[in-house]
PDB file of N, CA and C in Angstrom:
ATOM      1  N   UNK A  20      -3.972 -23.778  -1.604  1.00 46.00           N
ATOM      2  CA  UNK A  20      -2.929 -22.751  -1.458  1.00 46.00           C
ATOM      3  C   UNK A  20      -3.670 -21.478  -0.826  1.00 46.00           C
ATOM      4  N   UNK A  21      -3.069 -20.924  -0.105  1.00 46.00           N
ATOM      5  CA  UNK A  21      -3.282 -19.386   0.296  1.00 46.00           C
ATOM      6  C   UNK A  21      -2.424 -18.573  -0.198  1.00 46.00           C
ATOM      7  N   UNK A  22      -3.068 -17.318  -0.168  1.00 49.00           N
ATOM      8  CA  UNK A  22      -2.110 -16.109  -0.654  1.00 49.00           C
ATOM      9  C   UNK A  22      -2.212 -15.101   0.345  1.00 49.00           C
ATOM     10  N   UNK A  23      -1.268 -14.280   0.227  1.00 48.00           N
ATOM     11  CA  UNK A  23      -0.958 -13.074   0.971  1.00 48.00           C
ATOM     12  C   UNK A  23      -0.518 -12.076   0.039  1.00 48.00           C
ATOM     13  N   UNK A  24      -1.121 -10.897   0.212  1.00 49.00           N
ATOM     14  CA  UNK A  24      -0.911  -9.802  -0.649  1.00 49.00           C
ATOM     15  C   UNK A  24      -0.028  -8.605  -0.122  1.00 49.00           C
ATOM     16  N   UNK A  25       0.973  -8.100  -0.788  1.00 47.00           N
ATOM     17  CA  UNK A  25       1.921  -7.194  -0.199  1.00 47.00           C
ATOM     18  C   UNK A  25       2.194  -6.195  -1.647  1.00 47.00           C
ATOM     19  N   UNK A  26       2.146  -5.107  -1.339  1.00 50.00           N
ATOM     20  CA  UNK A  26       2.390  -4.356  -2.396  1.00 50.00           C
ATOM     21  C   UNK A  26       2.031  -2.735  -2.080  1.00 50.00           C
ATOM     22  N   UNK A  27       1.772  -1.897  -3.154  1.00 50.00           N
ATOM     23  CA  UNK A  27       1.202  -0.669  -2.909  1.00 50.00           C
ATOM     24  C   UNK A  27       0.810  -0.182  -4.298  1.00 50.00           C
ATOM     25  N   UNK A  28      -0.335   0.732  -4.183  1.00 55.00           N
ATOM     26  CA  UNK A  28      -0.686   1.438  -5.399  1.00 55.00           C
ATOM     27  C   UNK A  28       0.042   2.721  -5.393  1.00 55.00           C
ATOM     28  N   UNK A  29       1.050   3.065  -4.563  1.00 56.00           N
ATOM     29  CA  UNK A  29       1.592   4.372  -4.582  1.00 56.00           C
ATOM     30  C   UNK A  29       2.611   4.211  -5.784  1.00 56.00           C
ATOM     31  N   UNK A  30       2.392   5.600  -6.596  1.00 60.00           N
ATOM     32  CA  UNK A  30       3.318   5.764  -7.587  1.00 60.00           C
ATOM     33  C   UNK A  30       4.648   5.195  -7.705  1.00 60.00           C
ATOM     34  N   UNK A  31       5.368   5.573  -6.735  1.00 66.00           N
ATOM     35  CA  UNK A  31       6.732   4.966  -6.466  1.00 66.00           C
ATOM     36  C   UNK A  31       7.085   3.606  -6.336  1.00 66.00           C
ATOM     37  N   UNK A  32       6.067   2.889  -6.238  1.00 71.00           N
ATOM     38  CA  UNK A  32       6.130   1.611  -6.177  1.00 71.00           C
ATOM     39  C   UNK A  32       5.925   0.660  -7.365  1.00 71.00           C
ATOM     40  N   UNK A  33       6.978  -0.124  -7.941  1.00 81.00           N
ATOM     41  CA  UNK A  33       7.031  -0.901  -9.058  1.00 81.00           C
ATOM     42  C   UNK A  33       6.808  -2.333  -9.003  1.00 81.00           C
ATOM     43  N   UNK A  34       6.985  -2.823  -7.723  1.00 86.00           N
ATOM     44  CA  UNK A  34       6.712  -4.341  -7.522  1.00 86.00           C
ATOM     45  C   UNK A  34       5.863  -4.559  -6.485  1.00 86.00           C
ATOM     46  N   UNK A  35       5.546  -5.862  -6.616  1.00 87.00           N
ATOM     47  CA  UNK A  35       4.471  -6.378  -5.731  1.00 87.00           C
ATOM     48  C   UNK A  35       5.172  -7.704  -5.153  1.00 87.00           C
ATOM     49  N   UNK A  36       5.521  -7.971  -4.079  1.00 90.00           N
ATOM     50  CA  UNK A  36       5.887  -9.185  -3.414  1.00 90.00           C
ATOM     51  C   UNK A  36       4.587 -10.394  -3.191  1.00 90.00           C
ATOM     52  N   UNK A  37       4.613 -11.464  -3.583  1.00 93.00           N
ATOM     53  CA  UNK A  37       3.503 -12.330  -3.088  1.00 93.00           C
ATOM     54  C   UNK A  37       4.303 -13.531  -2.478  1.00 93.00           C
ATOM     55  N   UNK A  38       3.578 -13.842  -1.280  1.00 94.00           N
ATOM     56  CA  UNK A  38       4.176 -14.820  -0.348  1.00 94.00           C
ATOM     57  C   UNK A  38       2.691 -15.930  -0.215  1.00 94.00           C
ATOM     58  N   UNK A  39       3.008 -17.301  -0.766  1.00 94.00           N
ATOM     59  CA  UNK A  39       1.776 -18.066  -0.623  1.00 94.00           C
ATOM     60  C   UNK A  39       2.171 -19.327   0.400  1.00 94.00           C
ATOM     61  N   UNK A  40       1.499 -19.900   0.902  1.00 94.00           N
ATOM     62  CA  UNK A  40       1.665 -21.136   1.675  1.00 94.00           C
ATOM     63  C   UNK A  40       0.593 -22.345   0.917  1.00 94.00           C
ATOM     64  N   UNK A  41       1.124 -23.373   0.849  1.00 94.00           N
ATOM     65  CA  UNK A  41       0.354 -24.499   0.709  1.00 94.00           C
ATOM     66  C   UNK A  41       0.256 -25.534   1.859  1.00 94.00           C
ATOM     67  N   UNK A  42      -0.774 -26.323   1.938  1.00 94.00           N
ATOM     68  CA  UNK A  42      -1.161 -27.353   2.885  1.00 94.00           C
ATOM     69  C   UNK A  42      -0.928 -28.650   2.357  1.00 94.00           C
ATOM     70  N   UNK A  43      -0.580 -28.652   1.196  1.00 94.00           N
ATOM     71  CA  UNK A  43      -0.247 -29.975   0.103  1.00 94.00           C
ATOM     72  C   UNK A  43       1.028 -30.087  -0.163  1.00 94.00           C
ATOM     73  N   UNK A  44       1.553 -31.164  -0.640  1.00 95.00           N
ATOM     74  CA  UNK A  44       3.017 -30.994  -1.190  1.00 95.00           C
ATOM     75  C   UNK A  44       2.743 -30.738  -2.780  1.00 95.00           C
ATOM     76  N   UNK A  45       3.190 -29.826  -3.368  1.00 95.00           N
ATOM     77  CA  UNK A  45       3.175 -29.880  -4.719  1.00 95.00           C
ATOM     78  C   UNK A  45       4.303 -29.961  -5.405  1.00 95.00           C
ATOM     79  N   UNK A  46       4.386 -30.457  -6.851  1.00 96.00           N
ATOM     80  CA  UNK A  46       5.380 -30.658  -7.678  1.00 96.00           C
ATOM     81  C   UNK A  46       5.933 -29.253  -8.351  1.00 96.00           C
ATOM     82  N   UNK A  47       4.936 -28.579  -8.567  1.00 97.00           N
ATOM     83  CA  UNK A  47       5.328 -27.320  -9.304  1.00 97.00           C
ATOM     84  C   UNK A  47       4.096 -26.215  -9.403  1.00 97.00           C
ATOM     85  N   UNK A  48       4.407 -25.009  -9.614  1.00 97.00           N
ATOM     86  CA  UNK A  48       3.186 -24.096  -9.609  1.00 97.00           C
ATOM     87  C   UNK A  48       3.752 -23.114 -10.438  1.00 97.00           C
ATOM     88  N   UNK A  49       2.361 -22.364 -10.784  1.00 97.00           N
ATOM     89  CA  UNK A  49       2.526 -20.891 -11.884  1.00 97.00           C
ATOM     90  C   UNK A  49       1.579 -19.947 -11.155  1.00 97.00           C
ATOM     91  N   UNK A  50       2.033 -18.748 -11.261  1.00 96.00           N
ATOM     92  CA  UNK A  50       1.139 -17.657 -10.962  1.00 96.00           C
ATOM     93  C   UNK A  50       0.566 -17.099 -12.309  1.00 96.00           C
ATOM     94  N   UNK A  51      -0.643 -16.696 -12.431  1.00 95.00           N
ATOM     95  CA  UNK A  51      -1.256 -15.724 -13.303  1.00 95.00           C
ATOM     96  C   UNK A  51      -2.015 -14.536 -12.840  1.00 95.00           C
ATOM     97  N   UNK A  52      -1.587 -13.568 -14.073  1.00 94.00           N
ATOM     98  CA  UNK A  52      -2.404 -12.291 -13.590  1.00 94.00           C
ATOM     99  C   UNK A  52      -3.762 -12.339 -14.501  1.00 94.00           C
ATOM    100  N   UNK A  53      -4.711 -11.822 -14.226  1.00 93.00           N
ATOM    101  CA  UNK A  53      -5.807 -11.426 -15.139  1.00 93.00           C
ATOM    102  C   UNK A  53      -6.365  -9.858 -14.700  1.00 93.00           C
ATOM    103  N   UNK A  54      -6.853  -9.353 -15.716  1.00 89.00           N
ATOM    104  CA  UNK A  54      -7.391  -7.981 -15.658  1.00 89.00           C
ATOM    105  C   UNK A  54      -9.074  -7.951 -15.368  1.00 89.00           C
ATOM    106  N   UNK A  55      -9.346  -6.943 -15.054  1.00 88.00           N
ATOM    107  CA  UNK A  55     -10.940  -6.966 -14.875  1.00 88.00           C
ATOM    108  C   UNK A  55     -11.660  -7.218 -16.039  1.00 88.00           C
ATOM    109  N   UNK A  56     -12.794  -8.147 -15.727  1.00 90.00           N
ATOM    110  CA  UNK A  56     -13.337  -8.641 -16.759  1.00 90.00           C
ATOM    111  C   UNK A  56     -13.169 -10.026 -17.223  1.00 90.00           C
ATOM    112  N   UNK A  57     -11.717 -10.432 -16.815  1.00 91.00           N
ATOM    113  CA  UNK A  57     -11.529 -11.918 -17.136  1.00 91.00           C
ATOM    114  C   UNK A  57     -11.732 -12.774 -16.016  1.00 91.00           C
ATOM    115  N   UNK A  58     -12.486 -13.854 -16.267  1.00 93.00           N
ATOM    116  CA  UNK A  58     -12.475 -14.867 -14.844  1.00 93.00           C
ATOM    117  C   UNK A  58     -11.132 -15.415 -14.795  1.00 93.00           C
ATOM    118  N   UNK A  59     -10.512 -15.566 -13.478  1.00 93.00           N
ATOM    119  CA  UNK A  59      -9.226 -15.970 -13.275  1.00 93.00           C
ATOM    120  C   UNK A  59      -9.668 -17.784 -13.252  1.00 93.00           C
ATOM    121  N   UNK A  60      -8.628 -18.338 -13.684  1.00 92.00           N
ATOM    122  CA  UNK A  60      -8.489 -19.870 -13.878  1.00 92.00           C
ATOM    123  C   UNK A  60      -7.208 -20.094 -14.487  1.00 92.00           C
ATOM    124  N   UNK A  61      -7.033 -21.833 -14.319  1.00 93.00           N
ATOM    125  CA  UNK A  61      -5.724 -22.314 -14.914  1.00 93.00           C
ATOM    126  C   UNK A  61      -5.870 -21.948 -16.619  1.00 93.00           C
ATOM    127  N   UNK A  62      -4.692 -21.642 -16.968  1.00 94.00           N
ATOM    128  CA  UNK A  62      -4.490 -21.255 -18.497  1.00 94.00           C
ATOM    129  C   UNK A  62      -5.142 -20.105 -18.662  1.00 94.00           C
ATOM    130  N   UNK A  63      -5.508 -19.111 -17.930  1.00 95.00           N
ATOM    131  CA  UNK A  63      -6.244 -17.816 -18.424  1.00 95.00           C
ATOM    132  C   UNK A  63      -5.147 -16.694 -17.874  1.00 95.00           C
ATOM    133  N   UNK A  64      -5.081 -15.751 -18.429  1.00 94.00           N
ATOM    134  CA  UNK A  64      -4.099 -14.675 -18.297  1.00 94.00           C
ATOM    135  C   UNK A  64      -2.768 -14.793 -18.753  1.00 94.00           C
ATOM    136  N   UNK A  65      -1.847 -14.216 -17.902  1.00 94.00           N
ATOM    137  CA  UNK A  65      -0.650 -14.511 -18.621  1.00 94.00           C
ATOM    138  C   UNK A  65       0.312 -14.811 -17.370  1.00 94.00           C
ATOM    139  N   UNK A  66       1.272 -15.543 -17.356  1.00 96.00           N
ATOM    140  CA  UNK A  66       2.314 -16.255 -16.249  1.00 96.00           C
ATOM    141  C   UNK A  66       3.017 -15.247 -15.804  1.00 96.00           C
ATOM    142  N   UNK A  67       2.973 -14.659 -14.258  1.00 95.00           N
ATOM    143  CA  UNK A  67       3.978 -13.727 -13.794  1.00 95.00           C
ATOM    144  C   UNK A  67       4.837 -14.552 -12.844  1.00 95.00           C
ATOM    145  N   UNK A  68       4.841 -15.621 -12.333  1.00 96.00           N
ATOM    146  CA  UNK A  68       5.713 -16.572 -11.551  1.00 96.00           C
ATOM    147  C   UNK A  68       5.453 -18.193 -11.754  1.00 96.00           C
ATOM    148  N   UNK A  69       6.441 -18.620 -11.344  1.00 97.00           N
ATOM    149  CA  UNK A  69       6.457 -20.046 -11.303  1.00 97.00           C
ATOM    150  C   UNK A  69       7.492 -20.605 -10.541  1.00 97.00           C
ATOM    151  N   UNK A  70       7.283 -21.723 -10.302  1.00 97.00           N
ATOM    152  CA  UNK A  70       8.329 -22.351  -9.341  1.00 97.00           C
ATOM    153  C   UNK A  70       8.099 -24.192  -9.327  1.00 97.00           C
ATOM    154  N   UNK A  71       9.018 -24.666  -8.721  1.00 97.00           N
ATOM    155  CA  UNK A  71       9.406 -26.021  -8.419  1.00 97.00           C
ATOM    156  C   UNK A  71       8.541 -26.556  -7.293  1.00 97.00           C
ATOM    157  N   UNK A  72       8.782 -27.680  -6.800  1.00 97.00           N
ATOM    158  CA  UNK A  72       8.549 -28.346  -5.660  1.00 97.00           C
ATOM    159  C   UNK A  72       8.322 -27.428  -4.262  1.00 97.00           C
ATOM    160  N   UNK A  73       7.124 -27.713  -3.707  1.00 97.00           N
ATOM    161  CA  UNK A  73       7.140 -27.132  -2.247  1.00 97.00           C
ATOM    162  C   UNK A  73       6.318 -28.141  -1.246  1.00 97.00           C
ATOM    163  N   UNK A  74       6.959 -28.529  -0.093  1.00 96.00           N
ATOM    164  CA  UNK A  74       6.586 -29.710   0.653  1.00 96.00           C
ATOM    165  C   UNK A  74       5.147 -28.947   1.577  1.00 96.00           C
ATOM    166  N   UNK A  75       4.445 -29.817   1.794  1.00 95.00           N
ATOM    167  CA  UNK A  75       3.200 -29.584   2.723  1.00 95.00           C
ATOM    168  C   UNK A  75       3.579 -28.526   3.868  1.00 95.00           C
ATOM    169  N   UNK A  76       2.996 -27.551   3.692  1.00 96.00           N
ATOM    170  CA  UNK A  76       3.257 -26.613   5.222  1.00 96.00           C
ATOM    171  C   UNK A  76       4.069 -25.612   4.615  1.00 96.00           C
ATOM    172  N   UNK A  77       4.756 -25.746   3.404  1.00 96.00           N
ATOM    173  CA  UNK A  77       5.789 -24.621   2.773  1.00 96.00           C
ATOM    174  C   UNK A  77       5.362 -23.622   2.014  1.00 96.00           C
ATOM    175  N   UNK A  78       6.063 -22.735   1.784  1.00 96.00           N
ATOM    176  CA  UNK A  78       5.819 -21.373   1.303  1.00 96.00           C
ATOM    177  C   UNK A  78       6.591 -21.309  -0.039  1.00 96.00           C
ATOM    178  N   UNK A  79       6.026 -20.344  -0.931  1.00 96.00           N
ATOM    179  CA  UNK A  79       6.488 -19.973  -2.374  1.00 96.00           C
ATOM    180  C   UNK A  79       6.686 -18.335  -2.114  1.00 96.00           C
ATOM    181  N   UNK A  80       7.393 -17.904  -3.162  1.00 95.00           N
ATOM    182  CA  UNK A  80       7.017 -16.402  -3.157  1.00 95.00           C
ATOM    183  C   UNK A  80       7.722 -16.205  -4.951  1.00 95.00           C
ATOM    184  N   UNK A  81       7.040 -14.821  -5.306  1.00 96.00           N
ATOM    185  CA  UNK A  81       7.639 -14.155  -6.431  1.00 96.00           C
ATOM    186  C   UNK A  81       7.046 -12.712  -6.496  1.00 96.00           C
ATOM    187  N   UNK A  82       7.973 -12.069  -7.063  1.00 94.00           N
ATOM    188  CA  UNK A  82       7.351 -10.770  -7.313  1.00 94.00           C
ATOM    189  C   UNK A  82       7.040 -10.513  -8.507  1.00 94.00           C
ATOM    190  N   UNK A  83       6.072  -9.782  -8.821  1.00 92.00           N
ATOM    191  CA  UNK A  83       5.447  -9.120 -10.209  1.00 92.00           C
ATOM    192  C   UNK A  83       5.898  -7.853 -10.361  1.00 92.00           C
ATOM    193  N   UNK A  84       6.367  -7.239 -11.362  1.00 89.00           N
ATOM    194  CA  UNK A  84       6.778  -5.908 -11.562  1.00 89.00           C
ATOM    195  C   UNK A  84       5.637  -5.158 -12.452  1.00 89.00           C
ATOM    196  N   UNK A  85       5.759  -3.897 -12.339  1.00 84.00           N
ATOM    197  CA  UNK A  85       4.676  -3.078 -12.972  1.00 84.00           C
ATOM    198  C   UNK A  85       4.617  -3.486 -14.665  1.00 84.00           C
ATOM    199  N   UNK A  86       5.873  -3.701 -15.054  1.00 85.00           N
ATOM    200  CA  UNK A  86       6.342  -4.034 -16.681  1.00 85.00           C
ATOM    201  C   UNK A  86       5.351  -5.078 -17.091  1.00 85.00           C
ATOM    202  N   UNK A  87       5.273  -6.291 -16.044  1.00 87.00           N
ATOM    203  CA  UNK A  87       4.586  -7.306 -16.332  1.00 87.00           C
ATOM    204  C   UNK A  87       2.941  -7.004 -16.317  1.00 87.00           C
ATOM    205  N   UNK A  88       2.577  -6.039 -16.094  1.00 84.00           N
ATOM    206  CA  UNK A  88       1.138  -5.912 -16.087  1.00 84.00           C
ATOM    207  C   UNK A  88       0.956  -5.113 -17.589  1.00 84.00           C
ATOM    208  N   UNK A  89       0.393  -5.686 -18.471  1.00 79.00           N
ATOM    209  CA  UNK A  89       0.338  -5.117 -19.661  1.00 79.00           C
ATOM    210  C   UNK A  89      -0.800  -3.988 -19.866  1.00 79.00           C
ATOM    211  N   UNK A  90      -1.768  -3.990 -19.242  1.00 79.00           N
ATOM    212  CA  UNK A  90      -2.913  -3.533 -19.612  1.00 79.00           C
ATOM    213  C   UNK A  90      -3.254  -2.115 -18.692  1.00 79.00           C
ATOM    214  N   UNK A  91      -2.103  -1.453 -18.461  1.00 77.00           N
ATOM    215  CA  UNK A  91      -2.376  -0.157 -17.876  1.00 77.00           C
ATOM    216  C   UNK A  91      -2.594  -0.312 -16.363  1.00 77.00           C
ATOM    217  N   UNK A  92      -2.922   1.130 -15.807  1.00 78.00           N
ATOM    218  CA  UNK A  92      -3.090   1.319 -14.460  1.00 78.00           C
ATOM    219  C   UNK A  92      -4.341   1.025 -14.211  1.00 78.00           C
ATOM    220  N   UNK A  93      -4.538  -0.387 -13.638  1.00 83.00           N
ATOM    221  CA  UNK A  93      -5.680  -1.150 -12.981  1.00 83.00           C
ATOM    222  C   UNK A  93      -5.783  -1.874 -11.861  1.00 83.00           C
ATOM    223  N   UNK A  94      -6.940  -2.597 -11.472  1.00 85.00           N
ATOM    224  CA  UNK A  94      -6.398  -3.620 -10.273  1.00 85.00           C
ATOM    225  C   UNK A  94      -6.452  -5.006 -11.296  1.00 85.00           C
ATOM    226  N   UNK A  95      -5.469  -5.787 -10.766  1.00 89.00           N
ATOM    227  CA  UNK A  95      -5.246  -6.888 -11.380  1.00 89.00           C
ATOM    228  C   UNK A  95      -5.338  -8.129 -10.174  1.00 89.00           C
ATOM    229  N   UNK A  96      -5.846  -9.263 -10.608  1.00 91.00           N
ATOM    230  CA  UNK A  96      -5.992 -10.423  -9.931  1.00 91.00           C
ATOM    231  C   UNK A  96      -4.796 -11.417 -10.295  1.00 91.00           C
ATOM    232  N   UNK A  97      -3.890 -11.768  -9.228  1.00 93.00           N
ATOM    233  CA  UNK A  97      -2.950 -12.772  -9.369  1.00 93.00           C
ATOM    234  C   UNK A  97      -3.554 -14.024  -8.477  1.00 93.00           C
ATOM    235  N   UNK A  98      -3.408 -15.052  -9.344  1.00 94.00           N
ATOM    236  CA  UNK A  98      -3.669 -16.426  -8.845  1.00 94.00           C
ATOM    237  C   UNK A  98      -2.525 -17.591  -8.940  1.00 94.00           C
ATOM    238  N   UNK A  99      -2.496 -18.043  -7.825  1.00 95.00           N
ATOM    239  CA  UNK A  99      -1.408 -19.318  -7.793  1.00 95.00           C
ATOM    240  C   UNK A  99      -2.045 -20.673  -8.119  1.00 95.00           C
ATOM    241  N   UNK A 100      -1.501 -21.340  -8.983  1.00 95.00           N
ATOM    242  CA  UNK A 100      -2.226 -22.939  -9.470  1.00 95.00           C
ATOM    243  C   UNK A 100      -1.095 -23.773  -9.187  1.00 95.00           C
ATOM    244  N   UNK A 101      -1.471 -24.906  -8.561  1.00 94.00           N
ATOM    245  CA  UNK A 101      -0.769 -26.158  -8.893  1.00 94.00           C
ATOM    246  C   UNK A 101      -0.705 -26.847 -10.046  1.00 94.00           C
ATOM    247  N   UNK A 102       0.308 -26.978 -10.752  1.00 91.00           N
ATOM    248  CA  UNK A 102       0.641 -27.842 -11.830  1.00 91.00           C
ATOM    249  C   UNK A 102       0.311 -29.335 -11.750  1.00 91.00           C
ATOM    250  N   UNK A 103      -0.109 -29.881 -12.652  1.00 70.00           N
ATOM    251  CA  UNK A 103      -0.156 -31.422 -12.543  1.00 70.00           C
ATOM    252  C   UNK A 103       1.297 -32.083 -13.203  1.00 70.00           C
TER     253      UNK A 103
END
């Protein structure tokens, strides 16, 4: 799964749109946010997006809102994972 980062750290921006692509077919996926000091990985952090099947070469997308990032104003890592 590859990821693209869109968004801004500008005060007026409250949503980050994430678009990702996959080179394999997946049945379902979830995106998790982590804060500095957490090591990203499946099951770590909190879910900020999820979805169903995507075919090989397809794309998925989701939005992360400021309200979902509960540890204040800092840099978060958002990772997308294929679910079994």
